[in-house]
mmCIF file with all atom_site columns, C-alpha atoms in Angstrom:
data_model
loop_
_atom_site.group_PDB
_atom_site.id
_atom_site.type_symbol
_atom_site.label_atom_id
_atom_site.label_alt_id
_atom_site.label_comp_id
_atom_site.label_asym_id
_atom_site.label_entity_id
_atom_site.label_seq_id
_atom_site.pdbx_PDB_ins_code
_atom_site.Cartn_x
_atom_site.Cartn_y
_atom_site.Cartn_z
_atom_site.occupancy
_atom_site.B_iso_or_equiv
_atom_site.pdbx_formal_charge
_atom_site.auth_seq_id
_atom_site.auth_comp_id
_atom_site.auth_asym_id
_atom_site.auth_atom_id
_atom_site.pdbx_PDB_model_num
ATOM 1   C CA . UNK A 1 1   ? -7.634  0.519   44.324 1.00 0.00 ? 280 UNK A CA 1
ATOM 2   C CA . UNK A 1 2   ? -6.262  2.132   41.016 1.00 0.00 ? 281 UNK A CA 1
ATOM 3   C CA . UNK A 1 3   ? -8.306  4.817   39.444 1.00 0.00 ? 282 UNK A CA 1
ATOM 4   C CA . UNK A 1 4   ? -9.642  3.813   36.127 1.00 0.00 ? 283 UNK A CA 1
ATOM 5   C CA . UNK A 1 5   ? -8.708  6.192   33.240 1.00 0.00 ? 284 UNK A CA 1
ATOM 6   C CA . UNK A 1 6   ? -11.309 8.961   33.167 1.00 0.00 ? 285 UNK A CA 1
ATOM 7   C CA . UNK A 1 7   ? -11.033 9.420   29.269 1.00 0.00 ? 286 UNK A CA 1
ATOM 8   C CA . UNK A 1 8   ? -11.963 5.735   28.858 1.00 0.00 ? 287 UNK A CA 1
ATOM 9   C CA . UNK A 1 9   ? -15.010 6.007   31.121 1.00 0.00 ? 288 UNK A CA 1
ATOM 10  C CA . UNK A 1 10  ? -16.185 9.120   29.400 1.00 0.00 ? 289 UNK A CA 1
ATOM 11  C CA . UNK A 1 11  ? -15.801 7.454   26.132 1.00 0.00 ? 290 UNK A CA 1
ATOM 12  C CA . UNK A 1 12  ? -17.786 4.274   27.268 1.00 0.00 ? 291 UNK A CA 1
ATOM 13  C CA . UNK A 1 13  ? -20.533 6.580   28.462 1.00 0.00 ? 292 UNK A CA 1
ATOM 14  C CA . UNK A 1 14  ? -20.647 8.087   25.020 1.00 0.00 ? 293 UNK A CA 1
ATOM 15  C CA . UNK A 1 15  ? -20.732 4.711   23.522 1.00 0.00 ? 294 UNK A CA 1
ATOM 16  C CA . UNK A 1 16  ? -23.618 3.510   25.786 1.00 0.00 ? 295 UNK A CA 1
ATOM 17  C CA . UNK A 1 17  ? -25.615 6.676   24.897 1.00 0.00 ? 296 UNK A CA 1
ATOM 18  C CA . UNK A 1 18  ? -24.947 6.584   21.119 1.00 0.00 ? 297 UNK A CA 1
ATOM 19  C CA . UNK A 1 19  ? -23.270 3.603   19.487 1.00 0.00 ? 298 UNK A CA 1
ATOM 20  C CA . UNK A 1 20  ? -24.827 0.882   21.631 1.00 0.00 ? 299 UNK A CA 1
ATOM 21  C CA . UNK A 1 21  ? -28.305 2.485   22.079 1.00 0.00 ? 300 UNK A CA 1
ATOM 22  C CA . UNK A 1 22  ? -28.734 3.357   18.478 1.00 0.00 ? 301 UNK A CA 1
ATOM 23  C CA . UNK A 1 23  ? -27.664 -0.018  17.196 1.00 0.00 ? 302 UNK A CA 1
ATOM 24  C CA . UNK A 1 24  ? -29.164 -2.107  19.918 1.00 0.00 ? 303 UNK A CA 1
ATOM 25  C CA . UNK A 1 25  ? -30.249 -4.668  17.327 1.00 0.00 ? 304 UNK A CA 1
ATOM 26  C CA . UNK A 1 26  ? -26.811 -5.157  15.877 1.00 0.00 ? 305 UNK A CA 1
ATOM 27  C CA . UNK A 1 27  ? -25.520 -5.822  19.534 1.00 0.00 ? 306 UNK A CA 1
ATOM 28  C CA . UNK A 1 28  ? -28.297 -8.299  20.010 1.00 0.00 ? 307 UNK A CA 1
ATOM 29  C CA . UNK A 1 29  ? -27.309 -10.201 16.950 1.00 0.00 ? 308 UNK A CA 1
ATOM 30  C CA . UNK A 1 30  ? -23.593 -9.865  17.873 1.00 0.00 ? 309 UNK A CA 1
ATOM 31  C CA . UNK A 1 31  ? -24.290 -11.460 21.202 1.00 0.00 ? 310 UNK A CA 1
ATOM 32  C CA . UNK A 1 32  ? -25.250 -14.723 19.328 1.00 0.00 ? 311 UNK A CA 1
ATOM 33  C CA . UNK A 1 33  ? -22.073 -14.881 17.385 1.00 0.00 ? 312 UNK A CA 1
ATOM 34  C CA . UNK A 1 34  ? -19.672 -13.227 14.814 1.00 0.00 ? 313 UNK A CA 1
ATOM 35  C CA . UNK A 1 35  ? -19.448 -13.794 10.990 1.00 0.00 ? 314 UNK A CA 1
ATOM 36  C CA . UNK A 1 36  ? -16.701 -11.304 9.783  1.00 0.00 ? 315 UNK A CA 1
ATOM 37  C CA . UNK A 1 37  ? -15.670 -11.847 6.189  1.00 0.00 ? 316 UNK A CA 1
ATOM 38  C CA . UNK A 1 38  ? -12.328 -9.861  6.721  1.00 0.00 ? 317 UNK A CA 1
ATOM 39  C CA . UNK A 1 39  ? -9.360  -10.394 8.970  1.00 0.00 ? 318 UNK A CA 1
ATOM 40  C CA . UNK A 1 40  ? -6.888  -7.421  9.389  1.00 0.00 ? 319 UNK A CA 1
ATOM 41  C CA . UNK A 1 41  ? -3.260  -7.758  10.820 1.00 0.00 ? 320 UNK A CA 1
ATOM 42  C CA . UNK A 1 42  ? -2.301  -4.429  11.886 1.00 0.00 ? 321 UNK A CA 1
ATOM 43  C CA . UNK A 1 43  ? 0.168   -2.588  14.155 1.00 0.00 ? 322 UNK A CA 1
ATOM 44  C CA . UNK A 1 44  ? -0.453  -1.956  17.777 1.00 0.00 ? 323 UNK A CA 1
ATOM 45  C CA . UNK A 1 45  ? 0.414   1.707   17.249 1.00 0.00 ? 324 UNK A CA 1
ATOM 46  C CA . UNK A 1 46  ? -2.457  3.859   18.594 1.00 0.00 ? 325 UNK A CA 1
ATOM 47  C CA . UNK A 1 47  ? -2.522  5.918   15.444 1.00 0.00 ? 326 UNK A CA 1
ATOM 48  C CA . UNK A 1 48  ? -3.278  3.088   13.137 1.00 0.00 ? 327 UNK A CA 1
ATOM 49  C CA . UNK A 1 49  ? -6.535  1.530   14.233 1.00 0.00 ? 328 UNK A CA 1
ATOM 50  C CA . UNK A 1 50  ? -8.181  -0.463  11.292 1.00 0.00 ? 329 UNK A CA 1
ATOM 51  C CA . UNK A 1 51  ? -11.688 0.073   12.691 1.00 0.00 ? 330 UNK A CA 1
ATOM 52  C CA . UNK A 1 52  ? -11.217 3.830   12.325 1.00 0.00 ? 331 UNK A CA 1
ATOM 53  C CA . UNK A 1 53  ? -9.155  3.726   8.884  1.00 0.00 ? 332 UNK A CA 1
ATOM 54  C CA . UNK A 1 54  ? -11.849 1.413   7.263  1.00 0.00 ? 333 UNK A CA 1
ATOM 55  C CA . UNK A 1 55  ? -14.732 2.949   9.138  1.00 0.00 ? 334 UNK A CA 1
ATOM 56  C CA . UNK A 1 56  ? -16.125 -0.377  9.977  1.00 0.00 ? 335 UNK A CA 1
ATOM 57  C CA . UNK A 1 57  ? -18.866 -1.376  12.598 1.00 0.00 ? 336 UNK A CA 1
ATOM 58  C CA . UNK A 1 58  ? -18.527 -4.032  15.345 1.00 0.00 ? 337 UNK A CA 1
ATOM 59  C CA . UNK A 1 59  ? -18.487 -7.580  13.942 1.00 0.00 ? 338 UNK A CA 1
ATOM 60  C CA . UNK A 1 60  ? -17.212 -6.536  10.476 1.00 0.00 ? 339 UNK A CA 1
ATOM 61  C CA . UNK A 1 61  ? -13.565 -7.116  10.866 1.00 0.00 ? 340 UNK A CA 1
ATOM 62  C CA . UNK A 1 62  ? -11.609 -9.701  12.999 1.00 0.00 ? 341 UNK A CA 1
ATOM 63  C CA . UNK A 1 63  ? -8.434  -7.996  13.954 1.00 0.00 ? 342 UNK A CA 1
ATOM 64  C CA . UNK A 1 64  ? -5.038  -8.923  15.281 1.00 0.00 ? 343 UNK A CA 1
ATOM 65  C CA . UNK A 1 65  ? -2.608  -6.207  16.249 1.00 0.00 ? 344 UNK A CA 1
ATOM 66  C CA . UNK A 1 66  ? 0.964   -6.354  17.515 1.00 0.00 ? 345 UNK A CA 1
ATOM 67  C CA . UNK A 1 67  ? 4.312   -4.521  17.033 1.00 0.00 ? 346 UNK A CA 1
ATOM 68  C CA . UNK A 1 68  ? 5.091   -3.940  13.433 1.00 0.00 ? 347 UNK A CA 1
ATOM 69  C CA . UNK A 1 69  ? 1.948   -5.848  12.212 1.00 0.00 ? 348 UNK A CA 1
ATOM 70  C CA . UNK A 1 70  ? 4.048   -9.158  12.053 1.00 0.00 ? 349 UNK A CA 1
ATOM 71  C CA . UNK A 1 71  ? 3.154   -12.794 11.341 1.00 0.00 ? 350 UNK A CA 1
ATOM 72  C CA . UNK A 1 72  ? 5.654   -15.234 12.461 1.00 0.00 ? 351 UNK A CA 1
ATOM 73  C CA . UNK A 1 73  ? 6.065   -18.210 10.027 1.00 0.00 ? 352 UNK A CA 1
ATOM 74  C CA . UNK A 1 74  ? 4.579   -21.522 10.883 1.00 0.00 ? 353 UNK A CA 1
ATOM 75  C CA . UNK A 1 75  ? 6.284   -22.945 14.007 1.00 0.00 ? 354 UNK A CA 1
ATOM 76  C CA . UNK A 1 76  ? 5.401   -26.087 15.822 1.00 0.00 ? 355 UNK A CA 1
ATOM 77  C CA . UNK A 1 77  ? 7.542   -25.917 18.999 1.00 0.00 ? 356 UNK A CA 1
ATOM 78  C CA . UNK A 1 78  ? 8.418   -23.601 21.707 1.00 0.00 ? 357 UNK A CA 1
ATOM 79  C CA . UNK A 1 79  ? 6.757   -20.240 22.827 1.00 0.00 ? 358 UNK A CA 1
ATOM 80  C CA . UNK A 1 80  ? 3.141   -19.028 22.834 1.00 0.00 ? 359 UNK A CA 1
ATOM 81  C CA . UNK A 1 81  ? 1.460   -18.700 19.486 1.00 0.00 ? 360 UNK A CA 1
ATOM 82  C CA . UNK A 1 82  ? -0.970  -15.864 19.785 1.00 0.00 ? 361 UNK A CA 1
ATOM 83  C CA . UNK A 1 83  ? -0.820  -14.749 16.081 1.00 0.00 ? 362 UNK A CA 1
ATOM 84  C CA . UNK A 1 84  ? -1.105  -18.423 14.908 1.00 0.00 ? 363 UNK A CA 1
ATOM 85  C CA . UNK A 1 85  ? -3.996  -19.184 17.175 1.00 0.00 ? 364 UNK A CA 1
ATOM 86  C CA . UNK A 1 86  ? -5.765  -16.029 15.920 1.00 0.00 ? 365 UNK A CA 1
ATOM 87  C CA . UNK A 1 87  ? -5.126  -16.980 12.326 1.00 0.00 ? 366 UNK A CA 1
ATOM 88  C CA . UNK A 1 88  ? -6.261  -20.610 12.942 1.00 0.00 ? 367 UNK A CA 1
ATOM 89  C CA . UNK A 1 89  ? -9.600  -19.413 14.423 1.00 0.00 ? 368 UNK A CA 1
ATOM 90  C CA . UNK A 1 90  ? -10.146 -16.702 11.697 1.00 0.00 ? 369 UNK A CA 1
ATOM 91  C CA . UNK A 1 91  ? -9.357  -19.075 8.782  1.00 0.00 ? 370 UNK A CA 1
ATOM 92  C CA . UNK A 1 92  ? -10.678 -22.497 9.886  1.00 0.00 ? 371 UNK A CA 1
ATOM 93  C CA . UNK A 1 93  ? -13.596 -21.471 12.279 1.00 0.00 ? 372 UNK A CA 1
ATOM 94  C CA . UNK A 1 94  ? -14.885 -18.061 11.239 1.00 0.00 ? 373 UNK A CA 1
ATOM 95  C CA . UNK A 1 95  ? -13.848 -18.947 7.540  1.00 0.00 ? 374 UNK A CA 1
ATOM 96  C CA . UNK A 1 96  ? -12.904 -15.427 6.592  1.00 0.00 ? 375 UNK A CA 1
ATOM 97  C CA . UNK A 1 97  ? -12.624 -14.790 2.940  1.00 0.00 ? 376 UNK A CA 1
ATOM 98  C CA . UNK A 1 98  ? -9.959  -11.884 2.877  1.00 0.00 ? 377 UNK A CA 1
ATOM 99  C CA . UNK A 1 99  ? -6.692  -11.220 5.071  1.00 0.00 ? 378 UNK A CA 1
ATOM 100 C CA . UNK A 1 100 ? -5.230  -7.667  4.822  1.00 0.00 ? 379 UNK A CA 1
ATOM 101 C CA . UNK A 1 101 ? -1.836  -7.001  6.513  1.00 0.00 ? 380 UNK A CA 1
ATOM 102 C CA . UNK A 1 102 ? -1.681  -3.177  7.115  1.00 0.00 ? 381 UNK A CA 1
ATOM 103 C CA . UNK A 1 103 ? 1.528   -1.505  7.755  1.00 0.00 ? 382 UNK A CA 1
ATOM 104 C CA . UNK A 1 104 ? 1.808   2.365   8.454  1.00 0.00 ? 383 UNK A CA 1
ATOM 105 C CA . UNK A 1 105 ? 3.975   5.317   8.333  1.00 0.00 ? 384 UNK A CA 1
ATOM 106 C CA . UNK A 1 106 ? 6.363   6.267   11.237 1.00 0.00 ? 385 UNK A CA 1
ATOM 107 C CA . UNK A 1 107 ? 6.138   2.772   12.594 1.00 0.00 ? 386 UNK A CA 1
ATOM 108 C CA . UNK A 1 108 ? 8.346   2.416   15.778 1.00 0.00 ? 387 UNK A CA 1
ATOM 109 C CA . UNK A 1 109 ? 8.759   -1.257  15.339 1.00 0.00 ? 388 UNK A CA 1
ATOM 110 C CA . UNK A 1 110 ? 9.934   -0.991  11.870 1.00 0.00 ? 389 UNK A CA 1
ATOM 111 C CA . UNK A 1 111 ? 12.421  2.106   13.047 1.00 0.00 ? 390 UNK A CA 1
ATOM 112 C CA . UNK A 1 112 ? 13.863  -0.280  15.646 1.00 0.00 ? 391 UNK A CA 1
ATOM 113 C CA . UNK A 1 113 ? 14.422  -3.052  13.168 1.00 0.00 ? 392 UNK A CA 1
ATOM 114 C CA . UNK A 1 114 ? 16.165  -0.750  10.730 1.00 0.00 ? 393 UNK A CA 1
ATOM 115 C CA . UNK A 1 115 ? 18.266  0.852   13.452 1.00 0.00 ? 394 UNK A CA 1
ATOM 116 C CA . UNK A 1 116 ? 18.736  -2.149  15.655 1.00 0.00 ? 395 UNK A CA 1
ATOM 117 C CA . UNK A 1 117 ? 18.226  0.047   18.645 1.00 0.00 ? 396 UNK A CA 1
ATOM 118 C CA . UNK A 1 118 ? 17.214  -2.767  20.959 1.00 0.00 ? 397 UNK A CA 1
ATOM 119 C CA . UNK A 1 119 ? 19.852  -5.184  19.739 1.00 0.00 ? 398 UNK A CA 1
ATOM 120 C CA . UNK A 1 120 ? 21.451  -7.122  22.662 1.00 0.00 ? 399 UNK A CA 1
ATOM 121 C CA . UNK A 1 121 ? 18.844  -5.507  25.169 1.00 0.00 ? 400 UNK A CA 1
ATOM 122 C CA . UNK A 1 122 ? 17.692  -7.726  27.992 1.00 0.00 ? 401 UNK A CA 1
ATOM 123 C CA . UNK A 1 123 ? 14.056  -8.993  28.338 1.00 0.00 ? 402 UNK A CA 1
ATOM 124 C CA . UNK A 1 124 ? 12.116  -6.114  30.057 1.00 0.00 ? 403 UNK A CA 1
ATOM 125 C CA . UNK A 1 125 ? 14.453  -3.494  28.780 1.00 0.00 ? 404 UNK A CA 1
ATOM 126 C CA . UNK A 1 126 ? 13.937  -3.978  25.169 1.00 0.00 ? 405 UNK A CA 1
ATOM 127 C CA . UNK A 1 127 ? 14.907  -7.552  24.591 1.00 0.00 ? 406 UNK A CA 1
ATOM 128 C CA . UNK A 1 128 ? 11.366  -8.900  23.897 1.00 0.00 ? 407 UNK A CA 1
ATOM 129 C CA . UNK A 1 129 ? 10.960  -6.277  21.178 1.00 0.00 ? 408 UNK A CA 1
ATOM 130 C CA . UNK A 1 130 ? 14.459  -7.191  19.764 1.00 0.00 ? 409 UNK A CA 1
ATOM 131 C CA . UNK A 1 131 ? 13.492  -10.940 19.639 1.00 0.00 ? 410 UNK A CA 1
ATOM 132 C CA . UNK A 1 132 ? 10.164  -10.114 18.053 1.00 0.00 ? 411 UNK A CA 1
ATOM 133 C CA . UNK A 1 133 ? 11.437  -7.749  15.339 1.00 0.00 ? 412 UNK A CA 1
ATOM 134 C CA . UNK A 1 134 ? 14.258  -10.106 14.410 1.00 0.00 ? 413 UNK A CA 1
ATOM 135 C CA . UNK A 1 135 ? 11.799  -11.499 12.003 1.00 0.00 ? 414 UNK A CA 1
ATOM 136 C CA . UNK A 1 136 ? 12.752  -8.529  9.788  1.00 0.00 ? 415 UNK A CA 1
ATOM 137 C CA . UNK A 1 137 ? 16.504  -9.116  9.826  1.00 0.00 ? 416 UNK A CA 1
ATOM 138 C CA . UNK A 1 138 ? 16.485  -10.389 6.187  1.00 0.00 ? 417 UNK A CA 1
ATOM 139 C CA . UNK A 1 139 ? 14.347  -7.432  5.109  1.00 0.00 ? 418 UNK A CA 1
ATOM 140 C CA . UNK A 1 140 ? 16.566  -5.073  6.757  1.00 0.00 ? 419 UNK A CA 1
ATOM 141 C CA . UNK A 1 141 ? 19.372  -6.526  4.730  1.00 0.00 ? 420 UNK A CA 1
ATOM 142 C CA . UNK A 1 142 ? 17.384  -5.763  1.552  1.00 0.00 ? 421 UNK A CA 1
ATOM 143 C CA . UNK A 1 143 ? 16.581  -2.250  2.659  1.00 0.00 ? 422 UNK A CA 1
ATOM 144 C CA . UNK A 1 144 ? 19.979  -1.473  3.799  1.00 0.00 ? 423 UNK A CA 1
ATOM 145 C CA . UNK A 1 145 ? 21.456  -2.626  0.549  1.00 0.00 ? 424 UNK A CA 1
ATOM 146 C CA . UNK A 1 146 ? 19.337  -0.397  -1.377 1.00 0.00 ? 425 UNK A CA 1
ATOM 147 C CA . UNK A 1 147 ? 19.138  2.728   0.836  1.00 0.00 ? 426 UNK A CA 1
ATOM 148 C CA . UNK A 1 148 ? 22.312  2.373   3.138  1.00 0.00 ? 427 UNK A CA 1
ATOM 149 C CA . UNK A 1 149 ? 22.381  2.504   6.913  1.00 0.00 ? 428 UNK A CA 1
ATOM 150 C CA . UNK A 1 150 ? 21.166  6.209   7.409  1.00 0.00 ? 429 UNK A CA 1
ATOM 151 C CA . UNK A 1 151 ? 17.928  6.433   9.346  1.00 0.00 ? 430 UNK A CA 1
ATOM 152 C CA . UNK A 1 152 ? 16.253  8.491   6.782  1.00 0.00 ? 431 UNK A CA 1
ATOM 153 C CA . UNK A 1 153 ? 12.486  8.630   5.566  1.00 0.00 ? 432 UNK A CA 1
ATOM 154 C CA . UNK A 1 154 ? 12.829  6.693   2.229  1.00 0.00 ? 433 UNK A CA 1
ATOM 155 C CA . UNK A 1 155 ? 14.706  3.713   4.177  1.00 0.00 ? 434 UNK A CA 1
ATOM 156 C CA . UNK A 1 156 ? 12.073  3.720   6.993  1.00 0.00 ? 435 UNK A CA 1
ATOM 157 C CA . UNK A 1 157 ? 9.214   3.664   4.389  1.00 0.00 ? 436 UNK A CA 1
ATOM 158 C CA . UNK A 1 158 ? 10.952  0.827   2.515  1.00 0.00 ? 437 UNK A CA 1
ATOM 159 C CA . UNK A 1 159 ? 11.267  -0.937  5.809  1.00 0.00 ? 438 UNK A CA 1
ATOM 160 C CA . UNK A 1 160 ? 7.506   -0.461  6.541  1.00 0.00 ? 439 UNK A CA 1
ATOM 161 C CA . UNK A 1 161 ? 6.765   -1.797  3.056  1.00 0.00 ? 440 UNK A CA 1
ATOM 162 C CA . UNK A 1 162 ? 8.959   -4.781  3.471  1.00 0.00 ? 441 UNK A CA 1
ATOM 163 C CA . UNK A 1 163 ? 7.298   -5.547  6.780  1.00 0.00 ? 442 UNK A CA 1
ATOM 164 C CA . UNK A 1 164 ? 3.944   -6.065  5.044  1.00 0.00 ? 443 UNK A CA 1
ATOM 165 C CA . UNK A 1 165 ? 5.547   -8.270  2.391  1.00 0.00 ? 444 UNK A CA 1
ATOM 166 C CA . UNK A 1 166 ? 7.341   -10.484 5.129  1.00 0.00 ? 445 UNK A CA 1
ATOM 167 C CA . UNK A 1 167 ? 3.936   -11.044 6.937  1.00 0.00 ? 446 UNK A CA 1
ATOM 168 C CA . UNK A 1 168 ? 2.318   -11.936 3.572  1.00 0.00 ? 447 UNK A CA 1
ATOM 169 C CA . UNK A 1 169 ? 5.040   -14.483 2.843  1.00 0.00 ? 448 UNK A CA 1
ATOM 170 C CA . UNK A 1 170 ? 4.870   -15.891 6.337  1.00 0.00 ? 449 UNK A CA 1
ATOM 171 C CA . UNK A 1 171 ? 0.881   -16.350 6.142  1.00 0.00 ? 450 UNK A CA 1
ATOM 172 C CA . UNK A 1 172 ? 1.734   -18.613 3.126  1.00 0.00 ? 451 UNK A CA 1
ATOM 173 C CA . UNK A 1 173 ? 3.734   -21.097 5.313  1.00 0.00 ? 452 UNK A CA 1
ATOM 174 C CA . UNK A 1 174 ? 0.321   -22.034 7.069  1.00 0.00 ? 453 UNK A CA 1
ATOM 175 C CA . UNK A 1 175 ? -1.146  -24.965 5.187  1.00 0.00 ? 454 UNK A CA 1
ATOM 176 C CA . UNK A 1 176 ? -4.750  -23.886 6.108  1.00 0.00 ? 455 UNK A CA 1
ATOM 177 C CA . UNK A 1 177 ? -3.924  -20.607 4.409  1.00 0.00 ? 456 UNK A CA 1
ATOM 178 C CA . UNK A 1 178 ? -2.099  -21.858 1.383  1.00 0.00 ? 457 UNK A CA 1
ATOM 179 C CA . UNK A 1 179 ? -4.537  -24.391 0.538  1.00 0.00 ? 458 UNK A CA 1
ATOM 180 C CA . UNK A 1 180 ? -7.464  -21.994 0.839  1.00 0.00 ? 459 UNK A CA 1
ATOM 181 C CA . UNK A 1 181 ? -5.768  -19.439 -1.337 1.00 0.00 ? 460 UNK A CA 1
ATOM 182 C CA . UNK A 1 182 ? -4.907  -22.010 -4.041 1.00 0.00 ? 461 UNK A CA 1
ATOM 183 C CA . UNK A 1 183 ? -8.685  -22.959 -4.091 1.00 0.00 ? 462 UNK A CA 1
ATOM 184 C CA . UNK A 1 184 ? -9.807  -19.493 -4.372 1.00 0.00 ? 463 UNK A CA 1
ATOM 185 C CA . UNK A 1 185 ? -11.551 -19.367 -0.917 1.00 0.00 ? 464 UNK A CA 1
ATOM 186 C CA . UNK A 1 186 ? -9.145  -16.971 0.638  1.00 0.00 ? 465 UNK A CA 1
ATOM 187 C CA . UNK A 1 187 ? -7.376  -13.836 -0.679 1.00 0.00 ? 466 UNK A CA 1
ATOM 188 C CA . UNK A 1 188 ? -4.462  -12.075 0.771  1.00 0.00 ? 467 UNK A CA 1
ATOM 189 C CA . UNK A 1 189 ? -3.856  -8.376  0.538  1.00 0.00 ? 468 UNK A CA 1
ATOM 190 C CA . UNK A 1 190 ? -1.135  -5.832  1.620  1.00 0.00 ? 469 UNK A CA 1
ATOM 191 C CA . UNK A 1 191 ? -1.687  -2.288  2.454  1.00 0.00 ? 470 UNK A CA 1
ATOM 192 C CA . UNK A 1 192 ? 0.146   0.748   4.122  1.00 0.00 ? 471 UNK A CA 1
ATOM 193 C CA . UNK A 1 193 ? -1.406  3.743   5.842  1.00 0.00 ? 472 UNK A CA 1
ATOM 194 C CA . UNK A 1 194 ? 0.332   7.103   5.830  1.00 0.00 ? 473 UNK A CA 1
ATOM 195 C CA . UNK A 1 195 ? -0.515  8.705   9.041  1.00 0.00 ? 474 UNK A CA 1
ATOM 196 C CA . UNK A 1 196 ? 0.299   12.285  7.944  1.00 0.00 ? 475 UNK A CA 1
ATOM 197 C CA . UNK A 1 197 ? -1.597  12.429  4.932  1.00 0.00 ? 476 UNK A CA 1
ATOM 198 C CA . UNK A 1 198 ? -4.561  9.735   5.826  1.00 0.00 ? 477 UNK A CA 1
ATOM 199 C CA . UNK A 1 199 ? -4.046  7.965   2.602  1.00 0.00 ? 478 UNK A CA 1
ATOM 200 C CA . UNK A 1 200 ? -4.141  4.068   2.127  1.00 0.00 ? 479 UNK A CA 1
ATOM 201 C CA . UNK A 1 201 ? -1.614  2.535   -0.116 1.00 0.00 ? 480 UNK A CA 1
ATOM 202 C CA . UNK A 1 202 ? -2.370  -0.927  -1.540 1.00 0.00 ? 481 UNK A CA 1
ATOM 203 C CA . UNK A 1 203 ? 0.198   -3.412  -2.507 1.00 0.00 ? 482 UNK A CA 1
ATOM 204 C CA . UNK A 1 204 ? 0.650   -4.937  -5.903 1.00 0.00 ? 483 UNK A CA 1
ATOM 205 C CA . UNK A 1 205 ? 1.858   -8.220  -5.143 1.00 0.00 ? 484 UNK A CA 1
ATOM 206 C CA . UNK A 1 206 ? 3.002   -8.991  -8.731 1.00 0.00 ? 485 UNK A CA 1
ATOM 207 C CA . UNK A 1 207 ? 5.404   -5.930  -8.992 1.00 0.00 ? 486 UNK A CA 1
ATOM 208 C CA . UNK A 1 208 ? 5.938   -5.382  -5.169 1.00 0.00 ? 487 UNK A CA 1
ATOM 209 C CA . UNK A 1 209 ? 4.923   -1.710  -5.456 1.00 0.00 ? 488 UNK A CA 1
ATOM 210 C CA . UNK A 1 210 ? 2.467   0.199   -3.218 1.00 0.00 ? 489 UNK A CA 1
ATOM 211 C CA . UNK A 1 211 ? -0.004  2.780   -4.904 1.00 0.00 ? 490 UNK A CA 1
ATOM 212 C CA . UNK A 1 212 ? -2.702  5.006   -3.504 1.00 0.00 ? 491 UNK A CA 1
ATOM 213 C CA . UNK A 1 213 ? -6.078  3.201   -3.113 1.00 0.00 ? 492 UNK A CA 1
#
């Protein structure tokens, strides 16, 4: 039998002695159900954990994480719809009031989208990544038109920002989201986290610019 990672077991034991024991009442309440007011769509990158960045407690945010914090547009056929199912649950069952799409600096998925480093790869050798990040093909064209093909920091940051905007636009293809936003029952936000400085930048959706929070 494979040996379970020691670092995880050590962390679990810390949690049992601190977080769980000290907040036993919270965990008892959470055992009966959840009622988060905010959904966060973030990258799977190990450096961009929303619970850490926003210093939240269990039960406060409903989170979906995937490569490059992407939301595919509404699609009714083919494939599995993990992100769509999570959105449907958060919006129609939990009735969250806010959805935050959070990108981050040094994003490997955005780098791959910009450089097309997995283009033509077979499934299991980068092909799944390539097919996922082709959601960013149009955004890549915009970035390349402004910054050129060079794999440099301004272009990569622009790609990271565009990814947030793409996901926000795709969120609005879902009728349950569009209707609630129009009725003032749901608000969508964009954010970008700078790993090196620890700063969060917020998107002004009217201008398309990001500025420090």
